[in-house]
């Protein structure tokens, strides 16, 4: 009884932290990127202010838009939020742990993406179509890589449950393995593609011809846009937490030990900060790829994922 | 190598010029207008869409500098966006040629309320060097209502920054 209550409490705290930290993480990355090129940059709270501004505006909806256009932002955000409830941040064994299957997380993210792509096609503008087609092309390559990651982890640990995977990896029972390293690389590439970061997409671009994600949301305004942007920020945080939970799970608390929560939250923040710094450094140092080269880049991820699975078979035999 | 460059930039610190206080008088006047129109304040965050209504591109060159390391517009909570649907501020340049008149009107219509129109450069204010030409409708206010003007041909980035900052100030208090 007590542990169930604590699990619920941890979940509520987790969701509140995720929602609060999402704009801050994006703001932190922007701030670091500005510093790396010699600018002062916007304050870390700027993305949160941007969201508040959008909520105060009156949305404009084009005459040719159907209900799909109006329903998509909420659908997309809700799916991302549901996925965020499943990915552990600081505590394992939250109330959602039994459903925290990696396949469910991947499915929810795909649902959110499909809703945005449909909405982009709905108004019939040229850039919406271009953005939707590119996004779906990329995800056709990113999803197999994601599934190879899940497959290899499942072979290693014996379950696709994210909570259980993080739990096993936290104990360090598996030690360092080649397949684990390859899976981590694949996961990183998939995360970059899913979040539309450099070199796959440029989150700060204003050139319509190079846009992928932003081309799909050009028609949105006001609170619709706020939901979409908040969803994108939340997705970035979700992926960062996911990578941290699987590949750096040390220091995560258990939901039934509330005294350990505080240091675990601190450690989570440190991990996120490190990831943000690495991402900012990487994005400043590399250029965006040509759109037609992205499938090759993602193809490498698929290959690495495949290698990880094969290595695992070789080292374990076919027993 | 790019990594060496980044390391050097980090060591040297930001190259952005420090900014003085925002223009109080203009900010106050703008805030009064907002109050009179009982418009919602948007806070310290504004998105800008640049609209070229037939300019010579001199103004655009200066506007472009706002994104540079020296002026760094983003530190004040302003940024440029790719669509009028995302914008709060329309930065209009050029004397509004007959062929761009309709485009300007439609951009204004596509921008969600509350919104501001800033006329940048002498052209956009009254036609400037093109005053009296048969091909222009003459000044931004011949098409859409103007809230703020920034003079110069072209205005310097510092002048642009002053004008835009007073807009943020008016929204932020
Ligand atoms: S104000 Fe001057 S610089 Fe600007 S568009 Fe007109 S002529 Fe060109």
Tab-separated table of C-alpha atoms and ligand atoms in Angstrom:
chain	number	residue	atom	x	y	z
A	1	UNK	CA	0.000	0.000	0.000
A	2	UNK	CA	2.678	2.447	1.049
A	3	UNK	CA	4.880	1.539	-1.902
A	4	UNK	CA	1.964	2.010	-4.320
A	5	UNK	CA	1.348	5.475	-2.884
A	6	UNK	CA	5.021	6.312	-3.108
A	7	UNK	CA	5.050	5.117	-6.720
A	8	UNK	CA	2.186	7.470	-7.504
A	9	UNK	CA	3.889	10.330	-5.697
A	10	UNK	CA	7.107	9.711	-7.624
A	11	UNK	CA	5.137	9.719	-10.874
A	12	UNK	CA	3.468	13.046	-10.122
A	13	UNK	CA	6.803	14.564	-9.134
A	14	UNK	CA	8.391	13.086	-12.250
A	15	UNK	CA	5.768	14.578	-14.565
A	16	UNK	CA	5.987	17.986	-12.901
A	17	UNK	CA	9.768	17.923	-13.189
A	18	UNK	CA	9.624	16.861	-16.839
A	19	UNK	CA	7.195	19.662	-17.735
A	20	UNK	CA	9.227	22.252	-15.862
A	21	UNK	CA	12.599	21.082	-17.148
A	22	UNK	CA	11.647	20.751	-20.836
A	23	UNK	CA	11.797	24.497	-21.705
A	24	UNK	CA	14.810	24.927	-19.439
A	25	UNK	CA	16.778	22.215	-21.261
A	26	UNK	CA	16.057	23.832	-24.640
A	27	UNK	CA	16.984	27.225	-23.198
A	28	UNK	CA	20.200	25.849	-21.757
A	29	UNK	CA	21.238	24.369	-25.107
A	30	UNK	CA	20.507	27.663	-26.889
A	31	UNK	CA	22.460	29.581	-24.278
A	32	UNK	CA	25.488	27.304	-24.537
A	33	UNK	CA	25.375	27.429	-28.337
A	34	UNK	CA	25.303	31.233	-28.243
A	35	UNK	CA	28.308	31.261	-25.903
A	36	UNK	CA	30.236	28.896	-28.163
A	37	UNK	CA	29.985	31.309	-31.100
A	38	UNK	CA	30.765	34.379	-28.987
A	39	UNK	CA	27.282	35.774	-28.391
A	40	UNK	CA	25.734	36.468	-24.986
A	41	UNK	CA	22.579	34.633	-25.942
A	42	UNK	CA	19.046	34.602	-24.553
A	43	UNK	CA	18.359	33.844	-20.882
A	44	UNK	CA	17.715	30.176	-20.053
A	45	UNK	CA	14.054	30.984	-19.314
A	46	UNK	CA	13.449	32.411	-22.787
A	47	UNK	CA	11.723	29.300	-24.269
A	48	UNK	CA	9.290	29.327	-21.341
A	49	UNK	CA	8.571	33.023	-21.984
A	50	UNK	CA	8.046	32.251	-25.668
A	51	UNK	CA	5.452	29.620	-24.757
A	52	UNK	CA	3.627	32.080	-22.473
A	53	UNK	CA	3.625	34.670	-25.252
A	54	UNK	CA	2.116	32.186	-27.710
A	55	UNK	CA	-0.630	31.321	-25.214
A	56	UNK	CA	-1.618	35.001	-25.057
A	57	UNK	CA	-2.061	35.255	-28.806
A	58	UNK	CA	-5.138	34.657	-30.907
A	59	UNK	CA	-4.601	31.692	-33.209
A	60	UNK	CA	-5.156	32.179	-36.940
A	61	UNK	CA	-6.465	29.151	-38.818
A	62	UNK	CA	-6.525	29.107	-42.600
A	63	UNK	CA	-9.844	28.683	-44.403
A	64	UNK	CA	-8.785	25.438	-46.065
A	65	UNK	CA	-7.963	23.732	-42.744
A	66	UNK	CA	-10.130	20.840	-41.558
A	67	UNK	CA	-10.579	19.381	-38.065
A	68	UNK	CA	-7.327	17.446	-38.522
A	69	UNK	CA	-5.402	20.702	-38.378
A	70	UNK	CA	-7.106	21.718	-35.126
A	71	UNK	CA	-6.874	18.314	-33.456
A	72	UNK	CA	-3.255	17.587	-34.326
A	73	UNK	CA	-1.419	19.813	-31.803
A	74	UNK	CA	-3.293	18.382	-28.827
A	75	UNK	CA	-2.967	14.799	-30.110
A	76	UNK	CA	0.725	15.201	-30.715
A	77	UNK	CA	1.352	16.790	-27.319
A	78	UNK	CA	-0.775	14.243	-25.468
A	79	UNK	CA	1.089	11.336	-27.057
A	80	UNK	CA	4.437	12.874	-26.139
A	81	UNK	CA	3.244	13.543	-22.592
A	82	UNK	CA	2.082	9.947	-22.229
A	83	UNK	CA	5.480	8.749	-23.432
A	84	UNK	CA	7.160	11.132	-20.992
A	85	UNK	CA	5.187	9.554	-18.158
A	86	UNK	CA	6.718	6.179	-19.035
A	87	UNK	CA	10.374	7.155	-19.311
A	88	UNK	CA	11.924	7.252	-15.826
A	89	UNK	CA	13.844	10.395	-14.908
A	90	UNK	CA	15.107	10.086	-11.336
A	91	UNK	CA	13.199	7.118	-9.901
A	92	UNK	CA	12.522	3.544	-10.993
A	93	UNK	CA	9.414	1.610	-10.010
A	94	UNK	CA	7.005	4.495	-10.507
A	95	UNK	CA	3.318	3.621	-10.931
A	96	UNK	CA	3.756	3.555	-14.704
A	97	UNK	CA	6.659	1.076	-14.543
A	98	UNK	CA	4.581	-2.002	-15.549
A	99	UNK	CA	3.558	-0.313	-18.842
A	100	UNK	CA	6.909	1.370	-19.507
A	101	UNK	CA	7.622	-0.805	-22.483
A	102	UNK	CA	10.106	0.609	-24.978
A	103	UNK	CA	7.815	-0.481	-27.805
A	104	UNK	CA	4.997	1.584	-26.295
A	105	UNK	CA	7.274	4.617	-26.017
A	106	UNK	CA	8.334	4.226	-29.668
A	107	UNK	CA	4.696	3.832	-30.710
A	108	UNK	CA	3.546	6.926	-28.841
A	109	UNK	CA	6.320	8.985	-30.400
A	110	UNK	CA	5.344	7.673	-33.840
A	111	UNK	CA	1.735	8.667	-33.159
A	112	UNK	CA	2.800	12.181	-32.253
A	113	UNK	CA	4.859	12.448	-35.428
A	114	UNK	CA	2.084	11.094	-37.632
A	115	UNK	CA	-0.377	13.656	-36.224
A	116	UNK	CA	1.969	16.547	-37.072
A	117	UNK	CA	2.662	15.192	-40.549
A	118	UNK	CA	-1.067	14.795	-41.295
A	119	UNK	CA	-1.740	18.335	-40.124
A	120	UNK	CA	1.064	19.609	-42.357
A	121	UNK	CA	-0.613	18.004	-45.376
A	122	UNK	CA	-4.049	19.211	-44.320
A	123	UNK	CA	-3.762	22.882	-45.280
A	124	UNK	CA	-2.335	22.016	-48.684
A	125	UNK	CA	0.617	24.415	-48.583
A	126	UNK	CA	3.752	23.479	-50.495
A	127	UNK	CA	6.126	23.627	-47.536
A	128	UNK	CA	3.828	21.586	-45.328
A	129	UNK	CA	3.923	18.811	-47.911
A	130	UNK	CA	7.695	18.967	-48.288
A	131	UNK	CA	8.181	18.874	-44.511
A	132	UNK	CA	5.786	15.946	-44.039
A	133	UNK	CA	7.399	13.901	-46.797
A	134	UNK	CA	10.890	14.499	-45.423
A	135	UNK	CA	9.895	13.739	-41.846
A	136	UNK	CA	8.273	10.458	-42.862
A	137	UNK	CA	11.267	9.497	-45.028
A	138	UNK	CA	13.632	10.050	-42.125
A	139	UNK	CA	11.457	8.173	-39.675
A	140	UNK	CA	11.255	5.241	-42.100
A	141	UNK	CA	15.010	4.916	-41.547
A	142	UNK	CA	15.133	5.921	-37.888
A	143	UNK	CA	12.444	3.504	-36.727
A	144	UNK	CA	14.196	0.278	-37.815
A	145	UNK	CA	17.315	1.525	-36.009
A	146	UNK	CA	15.205	2.191	-32.917
A	147	UNK	CA	13.749	-1.306	-33.081
A	148	UNK	CA	17.211	-2.822	-33.377
A	149	UNK	CA	18.161	-0.950	-30.215
A	150	UNK	CA	15.117	-2.337	-28.437
A	151	UNK	CA	15.790	-5.824	-29.813
A	152	UNK	CA	19.396	-5.896	-28.641
A	153	UNK	CA	18.500	-4.564	-25.203
A	154	UNK	CA	15.767	-7.171	-24.951
A	155	UNK	CA	18.266	-9.920	-25.820
A	156	UNK	CA	20.669	-8.632	-23.185
A	157	UNK	CA	18.226	-8.147	-20.358
A	158	UNK	CA	15.388	-10.441	-21.305
A	159	UNK	CA	12.623	-7.842	-21.372
A	160	UNK	CA	11.550	-4.777	-23.369
A	161	UNK	CA	10.382	-3.046	-20.208
A	162	UNK	CA	12.369	0.170	-19.879
A	163	UNK	CA	12.156	0.186	-16.105
A	164	UNK	CA	13.491	-3.347	-15.847
A	165	UNK	CA	16.262	-2.618	-18.368
A	166	UNK	CA	17.374	0.452	-16.435
A	167	UNK	CA	17.207	-1.556	-13.204
A	168	UNK	CA	19.451	-4.321	-14.534
A	169	UNK	CA	21.917	-1.912	-16.113
A	170	UNK	CA	22.036	0.134	-12.896
A	171	UNK	CA	23.327	-2.874	-11.003
A	172	UNK	CA	26.114	-3.138	-13.604
A	173	UNK	CA	25.541	-6.907	-13.792
A	174	UNK	CA	26.228	-6.923	-17.524
A	175	UNK	CA	29.539	-5.070	-17.352
A	176	UNK	CA	30.983	-3.330	-20.399
A	177	UNK	CA	30.029	-4.948	-23.667
A	178	UNK	CA	30.715	-4.183	-27.302
A	179	UNK	CA	27.051	-4.532	-28.187
A	180	UNK	CA	26.074	-2.086	-25.465
A	181	UNK	CA	28.470	0.495	-26.923
A	182	UNK	CA	27.139	-0.032	-30.440
A	183	UNK	CA	23.572	0.225	-29.171
A	184	UNK	CA	24.412	3.491	-27.396
A	185	UNK	CA	25.783	4.937	-30.664
A	186	UNK	CA	22.682	3.829	-32.571
A	187	UNK	CA	20.471	5.315	-29.891
A	188	UNK	CA	22.301	8.641	-30.130
A	189	UNK	CA	21.850	8.826	-33.906
A	190	UNK	CA	18.161	7.953	-33.603
A	191	UNK	CA	17.732	10.604	-30.901
A	192	UNK	CA	19.355	13.225	-33.119
A	193	UNK	CA	17.072	12.333	-36.022
A	194	UNK	CA	13.907	12.139	-33.916
A	195	UNK	CA	14.488	15.557	-32.400
A	196	UNK	CA	15.462	17.247	-35.651
A	197	UNK	CA	18.894	18.332	-34.463
A	198	UNK	CA	21.993	19.023	-36.565
A	199	UNK	CA	23.149	17.271	-38.811
A	200	UNK	CA	19.714	15.889	-39.734
A	201	UNK	CA	17.701	19.102	-39.360
A	202	UNK	CA	18.521	22.563	-38.086
A	203	UNK	CA	16.217	23.714	-35.271
A	204	UNK	CA	17.215	27.364	-35.812
A	205	UNK	CA	16.802	27.577	-39.576
A	206	UNK	CA	14.729	30.187	-41.367
A	207	UNK	CA	15.319	28.869	-44.872
A	208	UNK	CA	12.168	27.071	-45.924
A	209	UNK	CA	14.020	24.842	-48.377
A	210	UNK	CA	16.243	23.293	-45.701
A	211	UNK	CA	13.499	22.823	-43.112
A	212	UNK	CA	12.180	19.489	-42.041
A	213	UNK	CA	10.325	19.771	-38.755
A	214	UNK	CA	9.648	23.492	-38.912
A	215	UNK	CA	8.273	23.290	-42.452
A	216	UNK	CA	5.414	21.214	-41.048
A	217	UNK	CA	4.387	23.791	-38.452
A	218	UNK	CA	4.660	26.983	-40.545
A	219	UNK	CA	0.854	27.295	-40.610
A	220	UNK	CA	0.354	27.135	-36.849
A	221	UNK	CA	-0.045	30.106	-34.548
A	222	UNK	CA	-1.047	31.006	-31.004
A	223	UNK	CA	-1.866	28.226	-28.566
A	224	UNK	CA	-1.665	25.562	-31.292
A	225	UNK	CA	1.938	26.527	-31.914
A	226	UNK	CA	2.603	26.662	-28.165
A	227	UNK	CA	1.440	23.036	-27.834
A	228	UNK	CA	3.608	21.944	-30.740
A	229	UNK	CA	6.699	23.733	-29.454
A	230	UNK	CA	6.144	22.445	-25.929
A	231	UNK	CA	5.807	18.954	-27.399
A	232	UNK	CA	9.110	19.322	-29.237
A	233	UNK	CA	10.859	20.501	-26.053
A	234	UNK	CA	9.345	17.663	-24.077
A	235	UNK	CA	10.466	15.158	-26.707
A	236	UNK	CA	14.039	16.401	-26.461
A	237	UNK	CA	13.968	15.999	-22.683
A	238	UNK	CA	12.332	12.590	-23.032
A	239	UNK	CA	15.123	11.361	-25.298
A	240	UNK	CA	17.796	12.804	-23.030
A	241	UNK	CA	16.226	11.064	-20.030
A	242	UNK	CA	15.841	7.842	-21.993
A	243	UNK	CA	19.505	7.789	-22.995
A	244	UNK	CA	20.518	8.664	-19.438
A	245	UNK	CA	18.260	5.953	-17.966
A	246	UNK	CA	19.566	3.204	-20.239
A	247	UNK	CA	23.215	4.090	-20.722
A	248	UNK	CA	23.994	5.996	-17.520
A	249	UNK	CA	21.479	4.651	-15.004
A	250	UNK	CA	23.770	4.983	-11.978
A	251	UNK	CA	22.393	6.953	-9.055
A	252	UNK	CA	18.723	6.468	-9.919
A	253	UNK	CA	16.557	6.058	-6.826
A	254	UNK	CA	13.781	3.590	-6.184
A	255	UNK	CA	10.277	4.978	-5.809
A	256	UNK	CA	9.873	3.345	-2.381
A	257	UNK	CA	12.932	5.083	-0.923
A	258	UNK	CA	11.892	8.758	-0.855
A	259	UNK	CA	15.011	9.829	1.040
A	260	UNK	CA	17.107	9.004	-2.001
A	261	UNK	CA	14.956	11.066	-4.351
A	262	UNK	CA	16.667	14.383	-3.815
A	263	UNK	CA	20.221	13.261	-4.687
A	264	UNK	CA	18.771	11.278	-7.618
A	265	UNK	CA	17.051	14.425	-8.945
A	266	UNK	CA	20.312	16.327	-8.605
A	267	UNK	CA	22.200	13.636	-10.472
A	268	UNK	CA	19.539	13.588	-13.191
A	269	UNK	CA	19.979	17.345	-13.637
A	270	UNK	CA	23.753	16.912	-13.875
A	271	UNK	CA	23.371	14.216	-16.536
A	272	UNK	CA	20.990	16.435	-18.523
A	273	UNK	CA	23.367	19.377	-18.244
A	274	UNK	CA	26.234	17.261	-19.542
A	275	UNK	CA	24.147	15.987	-22.437
A	276	UNK	CA	23.092	19.552	-23.261
A	277	UNK	CA	26.722	20.703	-23.294
A	278	UNK	CA	27.788	17.836	-25.540
A	279	UNK	CA	24.868	18.424	-27.911
A	280	UNK	CA	25.595	22.153	-28.118
A	281	UNK	CA	29.277	21.531	-28.777
A	282	UNK	CA	28.492	18.962	-31.454
A	283	UNK	CA	25.925	21.219	-33.145
A	284	UNK	CA	28.276	24.189	-33.205
A	285	UNK	CA	31.101	22.130	-34.675
A	286	UNK	CA	29.210	20.354	-37.447
A	287	UNK	CA	27.203	21.477	-40.449
A	288	UNK	CA	23.775	20.273	-41.464
A	289	UNK	CA	23.710	17.474	-44.011
A	290	UNK	CA	22.117	17.611	-47.416
A	291	UNK	CA	18.641	16.110	-47.156
A	292	UNK	CA	19.560	13.254	-49.505
A	293	UNK	CA	22.497	12.219	-47.357
A	294	UNK	CA	20.411	11.805	-44.204
A	295	UNK	CA	19.146	8.314	-45.180
A	296	UNK	CA	22.799	7.242	-45.478
A	297	UNK	CA	23.529	8.659	-42.041
A	298	UNK	CA	20.553	6.807	-40.593
A	299	UNK	CA	21.518	3.721	-42.579
A	300	UNK	CA	24.780	3.676	-40.627
A	301	UNK	CA	22.719	3.678	-37.442
A	302	UNK	CA	20.720	0.679	-38.674
A	303	UNK	CA	23.968	-1.079	-39.524
A	304	UNK	CA	25.441	-0.409	-36.099
A	305	UNK	CA	22.280	-1.708	-34.469
A	306	UNK	CA	22.464	-4.844	-36.575
A	307	UNK	CA	26.126	-5.309	-35.650
A	308	UNK	CA	25.233	-4.987	-31.982
A	309	UNK	CA	22.682	-7.774	-32.286
A	310	UNK	CA	25.113	-9.994	-34.254
A	311	UNK	CA	27.931	-9.474	-31.763
A	312	UNK	CA	25.579	-10.509	-29.036
A	313	UNK	CA	24.695	-13.730	-30.851
A	314	UNK	CA	28.359	-14.496	-31.460
A	315	UNK	CA	29.368	-13.924	-27.852
A	316	UNK	CA	26.421	-15.848	-26.432
A	317	UNK	CA	26.139	-18.605	-29.015
A	318	UNK	CA	22.779	-19.666	-30.354
A	319	UNK	CA	21.763	-21.570	-27.270
B	1	UNK	CA	40.012	23.675	-37.216
B	2	UNK	CA	36.579	24.523	-35.986
B	3	UNK	CA	37.227	23.085	-32.499
B	4	UNK	CA	40.220	25.380	-32.021
B	5	UNK	CA	38.060	28.312	-33.038
B	6	UNK	CA	35.386	27.313	-30.553
B	7	UNK	CA	37.956	26.930	-27.787
B	8	UNK	CA	39.400	30.358	-28.563
B	9	UNK	CA	35.934	31.948	-28.565
B	10	UNK	CA	35.172	30.356	-25.209
B	11	UNK	CA	38.389	31.672	-23.707
B	12	UNK	CA	37.901	35.181	-25.105
B	13	UNK	CA	34.310	35.441	-23.829
B	14	UNK	CA	31.368	36.984	-25.714
B	15	UNK	CA	32.188	39.645	-28.308
B	16	UNK	CA	28.739	41.223	-28.041
B	17	UNK	CA	28.707	44.978	-27.404
B	18	UNK	CA	27.186	45.769	-24.017
B	19	UNK	CA	23.839	47.494	-24.339
B	20	UNK	CA	22.821	50.599	-22.445
B	21	UNK	CA	19.396	51.196	-20.972
B	22	UNK	CA	16.443	50.961	-23.332
B	23	UNK	CA	14.868	54.116	-24.747
B	24	UNK	CA	12.536	55.119	-21.876
B	25	UNK	CA	10.444	57.736	-23.686
B	26	UNK	CA	9.579	55.526	-26.661
B	27	UNK	CA	8.914	52.524	-24.449
B	28	UNK	CA	6.614	54.606	-22.303
B	29	UNK	CA	4.720	55.957	-25.298
B	30	UNK	CA	4.321	52.443	-26.699
B	31	UNK	CA	3.148	51.119	-23.353
B	32	UNK	CA	0.547	53.905	-23.194
B	33	UNK	CA	-0.725	52.906	-26.620
B	34	UNK	CA	-0.975	49.284	-25.554
B	35	UNK	CA	-2.921	50.341	-22.507
B	36	UNK	CA	-5.248	52.560	-24.517
B	37	UNK	CA	-5.994	49.737	-26.945
B	38	UNK	CA	-6.369	47.376	-23.928
B	39	UNK	CA	-4.141	44.880	-25.667
B	40	UNK	CA	-2.591	41.913	-23.910
B	41	UNK	CA	1.059	42.285	-22.965
B	42	UNK	CA	3.145	39.537	-24.468
B	43	UNK	CA	6.003	39.670	-21.968
B	44	UNK	CA	9.699	39.832	-22.740
B	45	UNK	CA	9.479	37.737	-25.845
B	46	UNK	CA	8.707	38.885	-29.373
B	47	UNK	CA	8.974	37.109	-32.720
B	48	UNK	CA	9.840	39.199	-35.757
B	49	UNK	CA	8.893	38.615	-39.365
B	50	UNK	CA	10.714	40.742	-41.892
B	51	UNK	CA	8.628	41.919	-44.850
B	52	UNK	CA	10.379	43.383	-47.861
B	53	UNK	CA	7.861	45.666	-49.571
B	54	UNK	CA	10.153	46.682	-52.420
B	55	UNK	CA	13.266	47.878	-50.622
B	56	UNK	CA	16.725	48.286	-52.184
B	57	UNK	CA	18.012	45.650	-49.722
B	58	UNK	CA	20.189	48.185	-47.906
B	59	UNK	CA	17.875	47.953	-44.912
B	60	UNK	CA	17.967	44.137	-45.037
B	61	UNK	CA	21.759	44.166	-44.820
B	62	UNK	CA	21.556	46.160	-41.603
B	63	UNK	CA	18.711	44.040	-40.215
B	64	UNK	CA	20.800	40.982	-40.906
B	65	UNK	CA	23.513	42.367	-38.654
B	66	UNK	CA	21.136	42.145	-35.675
B	67	UNK	CA	21.746	38.391	-35.644
B	68	UNK	CA	25.499	38.880	-35.589
B	69	UNK	CA	27.854	38.383	-32.684
B	70	UNK	CA	28.192	42.139	-32.154
B	71	UNK	CA	24.507	43.071	-31.762
B	72	UNK	CA	23.021	39.722	-30.671
B	73	UNK	CA	19.315	40.494	-30.808
B	74	UNK	CA	18.350	37.255	-29.074
B	75	UNK	CA	19.648	38.321	-25.689
B	76	UNK	CA	16.680	40.722	-25.404
B	77	UNK	CA	14.127	37.999	-26.077
B	78	UNK	CA	13.647	38.882	-29.742
B	79	UNK	CA	14.094	36.474	-32.599
B	80	UNK	CA	13.303	36.191	-36.301
B	81	UNK	CA	10.784	33.618	-37.472
B	82	UNK	CA	10.054	32.007	-40.815
B	83	UNK	CA	6.314	32.564	-41.014
B	84	UNK	CA	3.958	35.494	-40.337
B	85	UNK	CA	1.783	33.034	-38.390
B	86	UNK	CA	4.560	32.759	-35.797
B	87	UNK	CA	5.223	36.508	-35.637
B	88	UNK	CA	4.257	39.376	-33.328
B	89	UNK	CA	6.196	42.118	-35.091
B	90	UNK	CA	6.222	42.851	-38.812
B	91	UNK	CA	9.400	44.648	-39.776
B	92	UNK	CA	8.474	46.395	-43.022
B	93	UNK	CA	11.132	47.837	-45.330
B	94	UNK	CA	10.798	49.554	-48.684
B	95	UNK	CA	8.371	52.143	-50.091
B	96	UNK	CA	5.535	49.601	-50.680
B	97	UNK	CA	5.602	49.164	-54.433
B	98	UNK	CA	2.305	48.582	-56.204
B	99	UNK	CA	3.141	44.910	-56.716
B	100	UNK	CA	4.052	44.362	-53.048
B	101	UNK	CA	1.017	46.227	-51.672
B	102	UNK	CA	-1.222	43.174	-51.776
B	103	UNK	CA	1.483	40.899	-50.383
B	104	UNK	CA	1.964	43.234	-47.415
B	105	UNK	CA	-1.777	43.317	-46.746
B	106	UNK	CA	-1.982	39.530	-46.824
B	107	UNK	CA	1.016	39.118	-44.546
B	108	UNK	CA	-0.631	41.507	-42.100
B	109	UNK	CA	-3.806	39.453	-42.262
B	110	UNK	CA	-1.901	36.209	-41.658
B	111	UNK	CA	-0.276	37.527	-38.475
B	112	UNK	CA	-2.169	36.623	-35.295
B	113	UNK	CA	-3.293	39.417	-32.928
B	114	UNK	CA	-1.883	41.210	-30.977
B	115	UNK	CA	0.681	42.430	-33.476
B	116	UNK	CA	2.865	45.433	-34.225
B	117	UNK	CA	4.042	46.959	-37.460
B	118	UNK	CA	7.449	48.625	-37.460
B	119	UNK	CA	8.394	50.729	-40.493
B	120	UNK	CA	12.146	50.508	-41.012
B	121	UNK	CA	14.045	53.040	-43.098
B	122	UNK	CA	13.027	56.311	-44.730
B	123	UNK	CA	11.427	54.443	-47.624
B	124	UNK	CA	9.030	52.570	-45.401
B	125	UNK	CA	8.121	55.756	-43.518
B	126	UNK	CA	7.193	58.051	-46.415
B	127	UNK	CA	8.721	56.691	-49.608
B	128	UNK	CA	12.208	58.117	-48.963
B	129	UNK	CA	14.295	58.444	-52.107
B	130	UNK	CA	11.446	56.952	-54.112
B	131	UNK	CA	8.941	59.603	-53.005
B	132	UNK	CA	6.642	60.626	-55.868
B	133	UNK	CA	7.393	57.578	-58.010
B	134	UNK	CA	4.523	56.204	-60.098
B	135	UNK	CA	5.346	52.641	-59.009
B	136	UNK	CA	4.795	52.995	-55.263
B	137	UNK	CA	1.821	53.544	-53.013
B	138	UNK	CA	4.108	55.467	-50.649
B	139	UNK	CA	5.027	54.435	-47.115
B	140	UNK	CA	3.883	51.522	-44.994
B	141	UNK	CA	0.847	53.360	-43.633
B	142	UNK	CA	-0.612	53.451	-47.124
B	143	UNK	CA	-1.291	49.736	-46.603
B	144	UNK	CA	-1.311	48.877	-42.882
B	145	UNK	CA	-1.309	50.893	-39.619
B	146	UNK	CA	2.203	51.594	-38.301
B	147	UNK	CA	3.068	51.468	-34.591
B	148	UNK	CA	6.731	52.423	-34.590
B	149	UNK	CA	9.132	54.000	-37.081
B	150	UNK	CA	12.904	53.673	-37.258
B	151	UNK	CA	14.550	56.407	-39.379
B	152	UNK	CA	17.678	56.196	-41.492
B	153	UNK	CA	18.656	55.264	-45.021
B	154	UNK	CA	19.502	52.634	-44.011
B	155	UNK	CA	19.111	52.788	-40.199
B	156	UNK	CA	22.151	51.493	-38.317
B	157	UNK	CA	21.823	48.185	-36.454
B	158	UNK	CA	22.181	50.131	-33.193
B	159	UNK	CA	19.163	52.284	-34.124
B	160	UNK	CA	17.187	49.162	-35.061
B	161	UNK	CA	18.102	47.544	-31.774
B	162	UNK	CA	16.984	50.645	-29.835
B	163	UNK	CA	13.612	50.682	-31.554
B	164	UNK	CA	12.968	46.975	-31.114
B	165	UNK	CA	14.066	47.030	-27.497
B	166	UNK	CA	11.592	49.763	-26.635
B	167	UNK	CA	8.907	47.465	-28.055
B	168	UNK	CA	10.028	44.643	-25.769
B	169	UNK	CA	10.145	47.034	-22.820
B	170	UNK	CA	6.598	48.208	-23.529
B	171	UNK	CA	5.454	44.571	-23.559
B	172	UNK	CA	7.485	43.455	-20.607
B	173	UNK	CA	6.296	45.828	-17.900
C	1	LIG	S1	15.527	53.296	-46.626
C	1	LIG	FE1	17.358	53.467	-47.902
C	1	LIG	S2	18.457	51.582	-47.514
C	1	LIG	FE2	16.364	51.250	-46.821
C	1	LIG	S3	15.302	50.375	-48.533
C	1	LIG	FE3	15.021	52.577	-48.674
C	1	LIG	S4	16.658	53.301	-50.013
C	1	LIG	FE4	17.209	51.243	-49.334
